[in-house]
């Protein structure tokens, strides 16, 4: 690349680098869960297949929230190996920034650990692929 194309590329790279610095600075200035939000870790007691099961949940809302709020349910993904399921932590989930953003917009966000994840009861997932037949039998 020579001439004007190289100059345009260099300018674009500088703009992109500046944008990245701004985004990182803004993220550092306001942590995902900060003093403007209330977070509570609870356990939901539910029946699954006729059995009592305890599911770990994280409730997040604005500190100044009053009355009834719309509810947004947040569900985590599936780690690559079964051993990682027990180490999953709702407070360190990569989606915590999205949870905080939704809560700041006036929603009650409920993030739930499925069976076998974190401290929720249940069978630990197998390392099998997510094919429909294996996934449905696990659920």
Tab-separated table of C-alpha atoms in Angstrom:
chain	number	residue	atom	x	y	z
A	1	UNK	CA	0.000	0.000	0.000
A	2	UNK	CA	1.451	3.361	-1.001
A	3	UNK	CA	0.455	6.988	-1.234
A	4	UNK	CA	-3.044	8.045	-0.269
A	5	UNK	CA	-4.166	4.494	0.632
A	6	UNK	CA	-1.398	4.151	3.211
A	7	UNK	CA	-2.179	7.581	4.680
A	8	UNK	CA	-5.883	6.729	4.931
A	9	UNK	CA	-5.042	3.419	6.613
A	10	UNK	CA	-2.676	5.113	9.106
A	11	UNK	CA	-5.313	7.747	9.944
A	12	UNK	CA	-7.960	5.047	10.442
A	13	UNK	CA	-5.628	3.079	12.713
A	14	UNK	CA	-4.987	6.186	14.839
A	15	UNK	CA	-8.726	6.883	15.130
A	16	UNK	CA	-9.367	3.262	16.124
A	17	UNK	CA	-6.586	3.389	18.749
A	18	UNK	CA	-8.033	6.613	20.186
A	19	UNK	CA	-11.525	5.073	20.301
A	20	UNK	CA	-10.184	2.039	22.173
A	21	UNK	CA	-8.442	4.290	24.728
A	22	UNK	CA	-11.669	6.249	25.284
A	23	UNK	CA	-13.758	3.091	25.753
A	24	UNK	CA	-11.249	1.620	28.213
A	25	UNK	CA	-11.097	4.901	30.139
A	26	UNK	CA	-14.886	5.083	30.413
A	27	UNK	CA	-15.115	1.467	31.516
A	28	UNK	CA	-12.474	2.027	34.193
A	29	UNK	CA	-14.206	5.169	35.430
A	30	UNK	CA	-17.456	3.316	36.201
A	31	UNK	CA	-17.221	-0.303	37.291
A	32	UNK	CA	-19.991	-2.618	36.100
A	33	UNK	CA	-21.503	-2.993	39.574
A	34	UNK	CA	-21.037	0.212	41.515
A	35	UNK	CA	-22.705	2.181	44.300
A	36	UNK	CA	-25.678	3.143	42.131
A	37	UNK	CA	-26.806	-0.502	42.043
A	38	UNK	CA	-27.905	-3.028	44.641
A	39	UNK	CA	-26.932	-6.653	44.107
A	40	UNK	CA	-28.217	-9.535	46.184
A	41	UNK	CA	-27.218	-13.174	45.911
A	42	UNK	CA	-30.133	-15.495	46.699
A	43	UNK	CA	-31.149	-19.089	46.141
A	44	UNK	CA	-34.338	-19.960	44.318
A	45	UNK	CA	-36.052	-23.148	45.429
A	46	UNK	CA	-37.788	-24.796	42.479
A	47	UNK	CA	-39.146	-28.208	41.533
A	48	UNK	CA	-37.551	-29.895	38.530
A	49	UNK	CA	-38.723	-33.372	37.614
A	50	UNK	CA	-40.566	-33.627	40.930
A	51	UNK	CA	-37.383	-32.912	42.916
A	52	UNK	CA	-36.600	-29.846	45.013
A	53	UNK	CA	-33.646	-28.014	43.494
A	54	UNK	CA	-31.786	-24.951	44.742
A	55	UNK	CA	-30.593	-22.531	42.029
A	56	UNK	CA	-28.128	-19.729	42.708
A	57	UNK	CA	-29.354	-16.318	41.529
A	58	UNK	CA	-28.061	-12.758	41.446
A	59	UNK	CA	-30.617	-9.933	41.666
A	60	UNK	CA	-29.458	-6.486	40.495
A	61	UNK	CA	-31.437	-3.231	40.493
A	62	UNK	CA	-30.893	0.494	40.816
A	63	UNK	CA	-30.336	1.660	44.390
A	64	UNK	CA	-33.126	4.225	44.009
A	65	UNK	CA	-35.649	1.756	42.503
A	66	UNK	CA	-39.104	1.777	44.056
A	67	UNK	CA	-42.179	-0.327	43.419
A	68	UNK	CA	-42.592	-2.985	40.761
A	69	UNK	CA	-39.973	-3.244	38.043
A	70	UNK	CA	-39.895	-5.046	34.721
A	71	UNK	CA	-37.784	-8.209	34.997
A	72	UNK	CA	-34.947	-9.244	32.702
A	73	UNK	CA	-33.687	-12.831	33.044
A	74	UNK	CA	-30.015	-13.425	32.305
A	75	UNK	CA	-28.673	-16.879	31.511
A	76	UNK	CA	-25.033	-17.888	31.193
A	77	UNK	CA	-23.350	-19.864	28.486
A	78	UNK	CA	-21.821	-23.331	28.613
A	79	UNK	CA	-18.102	-23.766	29.352
A	80	UNK	CA	-16.011	-26.030	27.179
A	81	UNK	CA	-15.374	-28.630	29.868
A	82	UNK	CA	-17.488	-29.866	32.781
A	83	UNK	CA	-14.930	-28.938	35.460
A	84	UNK	CA	-15.373	-25.248	34.597
A	85	UNK	CA	-19.099	-25.370	35.455
A	86	UNK	CA	-18.452	-25.578	39.188
A	87	UNK	CA	-16.065	-22.599	39.036
A	88	UNK	CA	-18.608	-20.383	37.275
A	89	UNK	CA	-19.299	-17.218	39.272
A	90	UNK	CA	-22.145	-14.796	38.555
A	91	UNK	CA	-20.137	-11.871	39.960
A	92	UNK	CA	-17.240	-12.515	37.550
A	93	UNK	CA	-19.361	-13.407	34.523
A	94	UNK	CA	-18.333	-11.533	31.363
A	95	UNK	CA	-21.988	-10.481	31.051
A	96	UNK	CA	-21.917	-8.537	34.341
A	97	UNK	CA	-21.492	-5.291	32.379
A	98	UNK	CA	-24.676	-6.029	30.418
A	99	UNK	CA	-26.489	-6.927	33.650
A	100	UNK	CA	-25.448	-3.613	35.207
A	101	UNK	CA	-26.459	-1.659	32.103
A	102	UNK	CA	-29.926	-3.219	32.007
A	103	UNK	CA	-30.387	-2.579	35.756
A	104	UNK	CA	-29.375	1.080	35.336
A	105	UNK	CA	-32.150	1.407	32.748
A	106	UNK	CA	-34.737	0.587	35.427
A	107	UNK	CA	-35.035	-3.192	35.217
A	108	UNK	CA	-34.704	-5.839	37.914
A	109	UNK	CA	-32.124	-8.211	36.449
A	110	UNK	CA	-32.145	-11.806	37.650
A	111	UNK	CA	-29.116	-13.873	36.622
A	112	UNK	CA	-29.618	-17.555	37.345
A	113	UNK	CA	-27.124	-20.398	37.507
A	114	UNK	CA	-28.593	-23.489	35.895
A	115	UNK	CA	-28.334	-26.894	37.557
A	116	UNK	CA	-24.747	-28.007	37.990
A	117	UNK	CA	-23.224	-24.522	37.677
A	118	UNK	CA	-21.618	-22.525	40.468
A	119	UNK	CA	-23.350	-23.406	43.734
A	120	UNK	CA	-26.638	-24.514	42.155
A	121	UNK	CA	-27.787	-28.083	42.855
A	122	UNK	CA	-27.903	-30.613	40.106
A	123	UNK	CA	-25.912	-32.849	37.860
A	124	UNK	CA	-22.684	-31.543	36.420
A	125	UNK	CA	-22.843	-31.187	32.652
A	126	UNK	CA	-21.146	-33.745	30.499
A	127	UNK	CA	-18.384	-32.811	28.087
A	128	UNK	CA	-20.547	-33.957	25.192
A	129	UNK	CA	-21.292	-31.655	22.264
A	130	UNK	CA	-24.395	-29.459	22.300
A	131	UNK	CA	-26.201	-31.588	19.711
A	132	UNK	CA	-29.974	-31.426	20.198
A	133	UNK	CA	-30.330	-35.053	21.330
A	134	UNK	CA	-27.586	-34.822	24.010
A	135	UNK	CA	-28.605	-31.349	25.152
A	136	UNK	CA	-32.287	-32.238	25.595
A	137	UNK	CA	-31.452	-35.390	27.561
A	138	UNK	CA	-29.164	-33.398	29.859
A	139	UNK	CA	-31.786	-30.715	30.484
